[in-house]
Coordinates of C-alpha atoms and ligand atoms in Angstrom, one line a residue:
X1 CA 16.2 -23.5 -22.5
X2 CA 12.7 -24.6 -22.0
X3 CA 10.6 -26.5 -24.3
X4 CA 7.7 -24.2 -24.2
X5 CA 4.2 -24.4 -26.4
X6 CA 1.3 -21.9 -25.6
X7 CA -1.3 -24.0 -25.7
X8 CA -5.4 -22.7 -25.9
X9 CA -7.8 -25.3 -24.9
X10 CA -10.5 -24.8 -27.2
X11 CA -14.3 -25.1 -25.6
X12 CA -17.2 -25.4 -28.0
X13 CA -20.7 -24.7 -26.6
X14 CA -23.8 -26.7 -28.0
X15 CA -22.9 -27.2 -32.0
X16 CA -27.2 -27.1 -33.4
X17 CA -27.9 -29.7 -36.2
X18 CA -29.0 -26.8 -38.2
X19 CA -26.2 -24.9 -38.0
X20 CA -24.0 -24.9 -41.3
X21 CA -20.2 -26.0 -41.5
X22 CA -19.7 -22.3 -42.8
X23 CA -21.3 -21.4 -39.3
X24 CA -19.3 -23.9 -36.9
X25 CA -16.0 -22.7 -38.6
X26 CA -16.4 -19.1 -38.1
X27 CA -16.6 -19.8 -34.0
X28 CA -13.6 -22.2 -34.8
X29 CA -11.5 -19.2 -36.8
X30 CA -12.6 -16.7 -33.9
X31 CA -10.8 -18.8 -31.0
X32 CA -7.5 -19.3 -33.6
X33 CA -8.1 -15.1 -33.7
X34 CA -8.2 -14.4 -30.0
X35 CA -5.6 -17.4 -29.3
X36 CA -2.8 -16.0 -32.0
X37 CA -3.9 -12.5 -30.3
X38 CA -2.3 -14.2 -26.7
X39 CA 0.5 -15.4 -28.5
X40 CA -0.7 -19.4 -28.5
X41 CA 1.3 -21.5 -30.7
X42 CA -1.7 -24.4 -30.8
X43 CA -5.5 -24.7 -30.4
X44 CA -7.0 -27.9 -29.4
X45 CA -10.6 -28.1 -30.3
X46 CA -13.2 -31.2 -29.2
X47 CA -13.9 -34.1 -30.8
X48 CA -16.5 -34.4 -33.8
X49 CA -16.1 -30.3 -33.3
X50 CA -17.5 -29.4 -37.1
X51 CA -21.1 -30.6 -36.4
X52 CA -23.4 -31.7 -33.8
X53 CA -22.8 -35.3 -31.9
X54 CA -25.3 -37.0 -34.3
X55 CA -24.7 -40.6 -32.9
X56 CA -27.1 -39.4 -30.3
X57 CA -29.5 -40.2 -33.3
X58 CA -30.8 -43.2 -34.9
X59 CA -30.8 -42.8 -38.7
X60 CA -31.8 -45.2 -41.4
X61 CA -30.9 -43.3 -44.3
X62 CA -27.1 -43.4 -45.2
X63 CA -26.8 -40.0 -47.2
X64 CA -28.2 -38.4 -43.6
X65 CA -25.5 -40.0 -42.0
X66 CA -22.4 -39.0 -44.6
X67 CA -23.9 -34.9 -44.5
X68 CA -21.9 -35.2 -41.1
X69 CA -18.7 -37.0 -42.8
X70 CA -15.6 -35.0 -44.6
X71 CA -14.7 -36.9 -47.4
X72 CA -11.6 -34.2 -48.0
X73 CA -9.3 -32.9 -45.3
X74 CA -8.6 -29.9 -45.7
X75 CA -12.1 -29.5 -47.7
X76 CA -13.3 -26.9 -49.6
X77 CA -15.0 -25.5 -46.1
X78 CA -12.3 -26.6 -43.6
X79 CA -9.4 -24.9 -45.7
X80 CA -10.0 -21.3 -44.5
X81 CA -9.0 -23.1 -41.1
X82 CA -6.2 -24.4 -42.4
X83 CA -5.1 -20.7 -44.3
X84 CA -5.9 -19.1 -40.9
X85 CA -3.6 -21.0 -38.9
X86 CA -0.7 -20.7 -41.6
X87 CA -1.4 -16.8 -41.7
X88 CA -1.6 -16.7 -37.8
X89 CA 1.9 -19.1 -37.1
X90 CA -0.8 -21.5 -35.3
X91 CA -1.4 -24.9 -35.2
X92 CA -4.3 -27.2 -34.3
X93 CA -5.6 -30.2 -33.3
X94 CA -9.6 -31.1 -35.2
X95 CA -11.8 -33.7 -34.3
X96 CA -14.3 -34.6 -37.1
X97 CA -15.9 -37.1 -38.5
X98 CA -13.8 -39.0 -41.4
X99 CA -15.0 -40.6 -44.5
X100 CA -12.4 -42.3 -46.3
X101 CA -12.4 -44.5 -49.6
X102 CA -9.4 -46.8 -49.1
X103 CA -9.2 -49.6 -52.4
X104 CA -12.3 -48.4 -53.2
X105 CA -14.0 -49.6 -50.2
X106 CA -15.8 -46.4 -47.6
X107 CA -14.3 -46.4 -44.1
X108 CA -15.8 -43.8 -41.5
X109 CA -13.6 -43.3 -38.2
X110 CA -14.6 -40.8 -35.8
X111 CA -10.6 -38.7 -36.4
X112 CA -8.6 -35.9 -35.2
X113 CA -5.8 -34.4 -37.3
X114 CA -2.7 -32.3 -36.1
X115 CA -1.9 -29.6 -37.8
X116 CA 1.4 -27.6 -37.5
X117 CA 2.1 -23.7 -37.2
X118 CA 2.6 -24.2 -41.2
X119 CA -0.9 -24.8 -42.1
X120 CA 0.3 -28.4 -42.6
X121 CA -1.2 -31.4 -41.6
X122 CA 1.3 -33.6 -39.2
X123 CA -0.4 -36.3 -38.4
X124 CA -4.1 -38.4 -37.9
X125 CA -5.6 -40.4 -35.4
X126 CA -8.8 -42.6 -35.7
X127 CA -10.6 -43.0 -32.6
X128 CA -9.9 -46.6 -30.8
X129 CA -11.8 -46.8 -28.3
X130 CA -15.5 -46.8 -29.5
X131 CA -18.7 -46.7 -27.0
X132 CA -21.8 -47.1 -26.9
X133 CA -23.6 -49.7 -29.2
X134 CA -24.7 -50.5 -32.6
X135 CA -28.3 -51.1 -32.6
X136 CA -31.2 -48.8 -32.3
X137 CA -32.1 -49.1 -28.4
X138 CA -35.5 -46.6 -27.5
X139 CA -35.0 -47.4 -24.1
X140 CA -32.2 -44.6 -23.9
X141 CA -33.1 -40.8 -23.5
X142 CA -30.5 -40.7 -26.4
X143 CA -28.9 -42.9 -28.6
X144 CA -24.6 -43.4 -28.4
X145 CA -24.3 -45.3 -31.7
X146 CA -20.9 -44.5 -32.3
X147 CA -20.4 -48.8 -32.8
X148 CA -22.9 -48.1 -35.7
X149 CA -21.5 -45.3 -37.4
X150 CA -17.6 -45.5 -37.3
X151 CA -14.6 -48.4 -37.5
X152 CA -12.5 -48.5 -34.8
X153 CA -9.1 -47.1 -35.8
X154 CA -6.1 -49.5 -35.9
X155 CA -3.4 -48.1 -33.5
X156 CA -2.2 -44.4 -31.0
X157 CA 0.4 -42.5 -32.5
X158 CA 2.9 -40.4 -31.8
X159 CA 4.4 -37.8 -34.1
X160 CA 7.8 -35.4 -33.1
X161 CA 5.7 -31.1 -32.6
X162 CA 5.9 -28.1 -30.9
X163 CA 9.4 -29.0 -30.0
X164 CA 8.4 -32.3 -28.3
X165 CA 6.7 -35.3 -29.1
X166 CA 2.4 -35.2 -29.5
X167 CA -0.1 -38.2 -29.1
X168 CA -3.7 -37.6 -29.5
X169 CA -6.9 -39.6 -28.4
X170 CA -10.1 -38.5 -28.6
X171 CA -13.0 -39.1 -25.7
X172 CA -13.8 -42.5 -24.5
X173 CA -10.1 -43.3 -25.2
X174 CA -9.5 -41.4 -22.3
X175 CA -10.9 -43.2 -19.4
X176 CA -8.8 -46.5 -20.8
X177 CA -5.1 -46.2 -19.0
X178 CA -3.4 -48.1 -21.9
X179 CA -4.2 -45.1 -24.5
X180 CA -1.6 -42.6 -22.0
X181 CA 0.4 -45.6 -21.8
X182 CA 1.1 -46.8 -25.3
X183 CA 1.4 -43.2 -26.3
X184 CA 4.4 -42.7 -23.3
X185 CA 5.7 -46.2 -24.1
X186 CA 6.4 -43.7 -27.8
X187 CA 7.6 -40.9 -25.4
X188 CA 4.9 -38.8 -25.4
X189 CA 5.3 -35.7 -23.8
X190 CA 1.7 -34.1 -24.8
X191 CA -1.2 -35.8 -25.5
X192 CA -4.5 -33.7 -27.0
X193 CA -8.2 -35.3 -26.5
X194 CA -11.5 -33.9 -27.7
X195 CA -14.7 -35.0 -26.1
X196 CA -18.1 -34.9 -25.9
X197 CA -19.3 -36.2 -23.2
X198 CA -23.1 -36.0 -21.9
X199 CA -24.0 -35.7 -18.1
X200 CA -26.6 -38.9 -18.2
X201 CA -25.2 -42.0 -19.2
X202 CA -27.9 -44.3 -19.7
X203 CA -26.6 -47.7 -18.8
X204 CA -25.7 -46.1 -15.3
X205 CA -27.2 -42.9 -14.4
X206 CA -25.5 -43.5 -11.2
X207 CA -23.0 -42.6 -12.3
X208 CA -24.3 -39.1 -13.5
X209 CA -23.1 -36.5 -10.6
X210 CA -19.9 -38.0 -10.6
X211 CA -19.4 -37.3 -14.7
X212 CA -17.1 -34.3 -14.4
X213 CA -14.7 -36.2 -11.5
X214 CA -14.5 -39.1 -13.3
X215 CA -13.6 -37.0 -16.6
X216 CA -10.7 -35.3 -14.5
X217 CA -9.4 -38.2 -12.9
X218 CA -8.6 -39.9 -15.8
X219 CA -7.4 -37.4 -17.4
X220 CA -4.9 -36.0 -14.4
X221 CA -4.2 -39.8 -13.7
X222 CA -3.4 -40.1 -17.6
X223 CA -1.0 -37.1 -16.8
X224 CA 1.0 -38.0 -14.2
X225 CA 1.5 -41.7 -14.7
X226 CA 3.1 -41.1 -17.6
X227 CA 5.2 -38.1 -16.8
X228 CA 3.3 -36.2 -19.8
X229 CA 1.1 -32.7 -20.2
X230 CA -2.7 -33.7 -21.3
X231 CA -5.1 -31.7 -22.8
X232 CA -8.8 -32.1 -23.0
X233 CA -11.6 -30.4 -24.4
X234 CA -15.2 -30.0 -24.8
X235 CA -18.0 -30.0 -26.8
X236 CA -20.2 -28.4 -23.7
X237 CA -23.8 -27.4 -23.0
X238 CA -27.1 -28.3 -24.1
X239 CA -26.9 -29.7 -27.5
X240 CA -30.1 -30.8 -29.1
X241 CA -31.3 -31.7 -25.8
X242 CA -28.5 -33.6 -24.3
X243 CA -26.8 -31.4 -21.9
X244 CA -23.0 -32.3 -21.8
X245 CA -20.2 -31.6 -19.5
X246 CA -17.8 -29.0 -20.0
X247 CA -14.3 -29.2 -17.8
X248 CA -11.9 -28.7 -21.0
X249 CA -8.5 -28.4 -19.2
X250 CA -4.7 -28.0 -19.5
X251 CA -2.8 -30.9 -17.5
X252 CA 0.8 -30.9 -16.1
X253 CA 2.5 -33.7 -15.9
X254 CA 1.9 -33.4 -12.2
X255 CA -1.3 -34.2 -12.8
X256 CA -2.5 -30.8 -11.3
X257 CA -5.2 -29.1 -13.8
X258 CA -3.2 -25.9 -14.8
X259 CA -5.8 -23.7 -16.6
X260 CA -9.7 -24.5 -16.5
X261 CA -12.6 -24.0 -18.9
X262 CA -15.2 -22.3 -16.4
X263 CA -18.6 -21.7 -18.6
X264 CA -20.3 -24.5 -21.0
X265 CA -19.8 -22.4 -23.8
X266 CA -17.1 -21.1 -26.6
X267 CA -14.5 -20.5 -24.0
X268 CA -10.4 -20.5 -23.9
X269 CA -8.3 -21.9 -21.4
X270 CA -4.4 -21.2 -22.0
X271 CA -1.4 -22.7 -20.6
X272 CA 2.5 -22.3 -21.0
X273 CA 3.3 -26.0 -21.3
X274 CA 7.0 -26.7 -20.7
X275 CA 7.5 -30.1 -22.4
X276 CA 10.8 -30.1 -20.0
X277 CA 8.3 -30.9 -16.9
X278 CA 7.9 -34.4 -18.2
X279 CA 11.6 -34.8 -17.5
X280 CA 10.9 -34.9 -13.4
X281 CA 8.5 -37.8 -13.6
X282 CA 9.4 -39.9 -16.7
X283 CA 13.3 -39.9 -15.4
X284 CA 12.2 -40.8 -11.7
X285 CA 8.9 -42.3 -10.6
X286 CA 7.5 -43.1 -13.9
X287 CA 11.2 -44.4 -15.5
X288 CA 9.7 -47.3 -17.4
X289 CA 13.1 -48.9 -18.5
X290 CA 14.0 -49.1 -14.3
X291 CA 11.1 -49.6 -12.7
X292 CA 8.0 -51.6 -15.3
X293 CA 8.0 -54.9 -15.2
X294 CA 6.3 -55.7 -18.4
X295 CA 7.6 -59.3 -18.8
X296 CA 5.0 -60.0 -15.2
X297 CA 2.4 -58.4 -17.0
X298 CA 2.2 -60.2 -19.9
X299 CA 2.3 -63.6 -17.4
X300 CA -1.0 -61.9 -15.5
X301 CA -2.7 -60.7 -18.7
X302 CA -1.8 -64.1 -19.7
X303 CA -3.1 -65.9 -16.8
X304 CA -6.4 -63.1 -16.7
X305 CA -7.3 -64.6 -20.4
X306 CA -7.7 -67.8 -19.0
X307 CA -9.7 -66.7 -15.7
X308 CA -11.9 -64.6 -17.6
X309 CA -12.2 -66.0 -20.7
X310 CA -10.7 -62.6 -23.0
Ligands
ING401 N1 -18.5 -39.9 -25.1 C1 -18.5 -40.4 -23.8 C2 -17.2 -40.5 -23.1 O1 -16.5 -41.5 -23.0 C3 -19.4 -42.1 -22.2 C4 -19.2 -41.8 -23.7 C5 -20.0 -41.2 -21.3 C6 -18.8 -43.3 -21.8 C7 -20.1 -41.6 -20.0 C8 -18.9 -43.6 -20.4 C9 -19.6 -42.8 -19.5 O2 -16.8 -39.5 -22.6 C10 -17.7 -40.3 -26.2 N2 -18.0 -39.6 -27.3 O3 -16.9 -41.1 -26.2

């Protein structure tokens, strides 16, 4: 009997720092609408998907910062989201931005939460891999302070879904081949990723026309490495200015892109995801207890420190 999960990517077009979280979560119920109404059993929305990407901003005043930060999860906002997908038998993956008071000390992680076909929260993920920097830097068309506003989170999970087991990441984690890896090295058999990603990246605009290759290679070499389905999706568009790439896709373990977000807007991109196609590659090719030889990496990574200084 195949493992199967109906799974809508979730494209958002340009989120406006104007417009409300009332606003941003009525385009958010409307894709849990029309993905219930093709029978989808969970919607993966971007990263930081409940506001605009305000790192692209320098700001000096803390409270202006927090307006972007949930300090409750589900909130009194984000619960209809949560009472939609319990009434619709649909669950979801969130990105947002994640205030947290932990011994009485405030933590903000850039986070994505899991959320089952109950309404109920499975699992959370804070974002590891942090770019950009920390200091103001005019030089840049637009800021990517990310290093200034958010901790790093501590670890990739893995939590037992849909009939298979779920890892999530969220946007720069992606390009890094140890977030797939440590996640698969759980058994990971889907892994969800939010992004917003602009075009221009200022350190290396020559890298610029190849930003939607090198978002799909990672992602489809993510995939098939490690024998596991990957989804990734979009903030899109031009968003105060900063036009980002769209691309959100639905990845086999084959690697091959399965079902595509064409526009830069609110879009859906759906996919029957057999979790039984990881079976092929993680048993074979990608059998890690066979064929990795982690005992010689740890001598190079070992012997690396030392050449490089790490
Ligand atoms: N955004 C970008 C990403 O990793 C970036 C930052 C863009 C890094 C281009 C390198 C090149 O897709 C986030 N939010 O991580």
């Amino acid at each position: 009997m195949p493992r199967l999960v109906h799974i809508a990517a979730a494209q958002l077009g340009p989120i406006a720092r104007s417009e409300t979280r009332r606003e941003v979560i009525a385009r958010l119920l409307a894709h849990l609408e029309q993905a219930a109404a093709m029978d989808c059993h969970l919607v993966v929305f971007p990263e930081l998907a409940l506001t605009t990407f305000f790192p692209r901003w320098y700001l000096e005043d803390q409270a202006e910062v927090d307006a972007f930060f949930e300090r409750e999860m589900p909130g009194p906002e984000t619960r209809l989201l949560f009472e939609t997908a319990e009434r619709l038998k649909i669950g979801f993956y969130l990105g947002y931005a994640e205030l947290a008071i932990e011994s009485g000390v405030i933590h903000r992680y850039n986070s994505s939460i899991l959320v089952g076909r109950d309404g109920r929260i499975i699992g959370k993920y804070r974002k590891v891999h942090l770019p950009g920097h920390s200091e103001h830097e005019p030089w840049r068309a637009f800021q990517h302070l990310e290093k200034r506003y958010f901790e790093a989170g501590p670890e990739f999970g893995v939590w037992r879904a849909f009939g298979g087991i779920v890892g999530m990441a969220i946007c720069n984690d992606r390009r890094w081949p140890e977030t797939y890896r440590v996640m698969a090295l759980q058994g990971a058999e889907l892994i969800l990723i939010g992004y917003n990603t602009p075009v221009h990246n200022p350190p290396a605009p020559e890298h610029d026309d190849l930003s939607m290759f090198h978002n799909h290679l990672v992602m489809q070499a993510g995939a098939y490495q490690n024998g596991s389905w990957v989804v990734g999706v979009a903030k899109a568009g031009g968003e105060e200015g900063c036009e980002m790439i769209g691309g959100s896709c639905i990845i086999a373990p084959s690697g091959e892109i399965v079902a595509a977000c064409s526009t830069k807007g609110d879009e859906l991109a759906i996919a029957q995801c057999d979790l039984d196609l990881c079976i092929s590659y993680k048993n074979t090719t990608f059998n890690f207890a066979r064929h990795r030889q982690p005992h010689t990496y740890r001598l190079i990574t070992e012997r690396a420190g030392v050449v490089i200084g790490v």
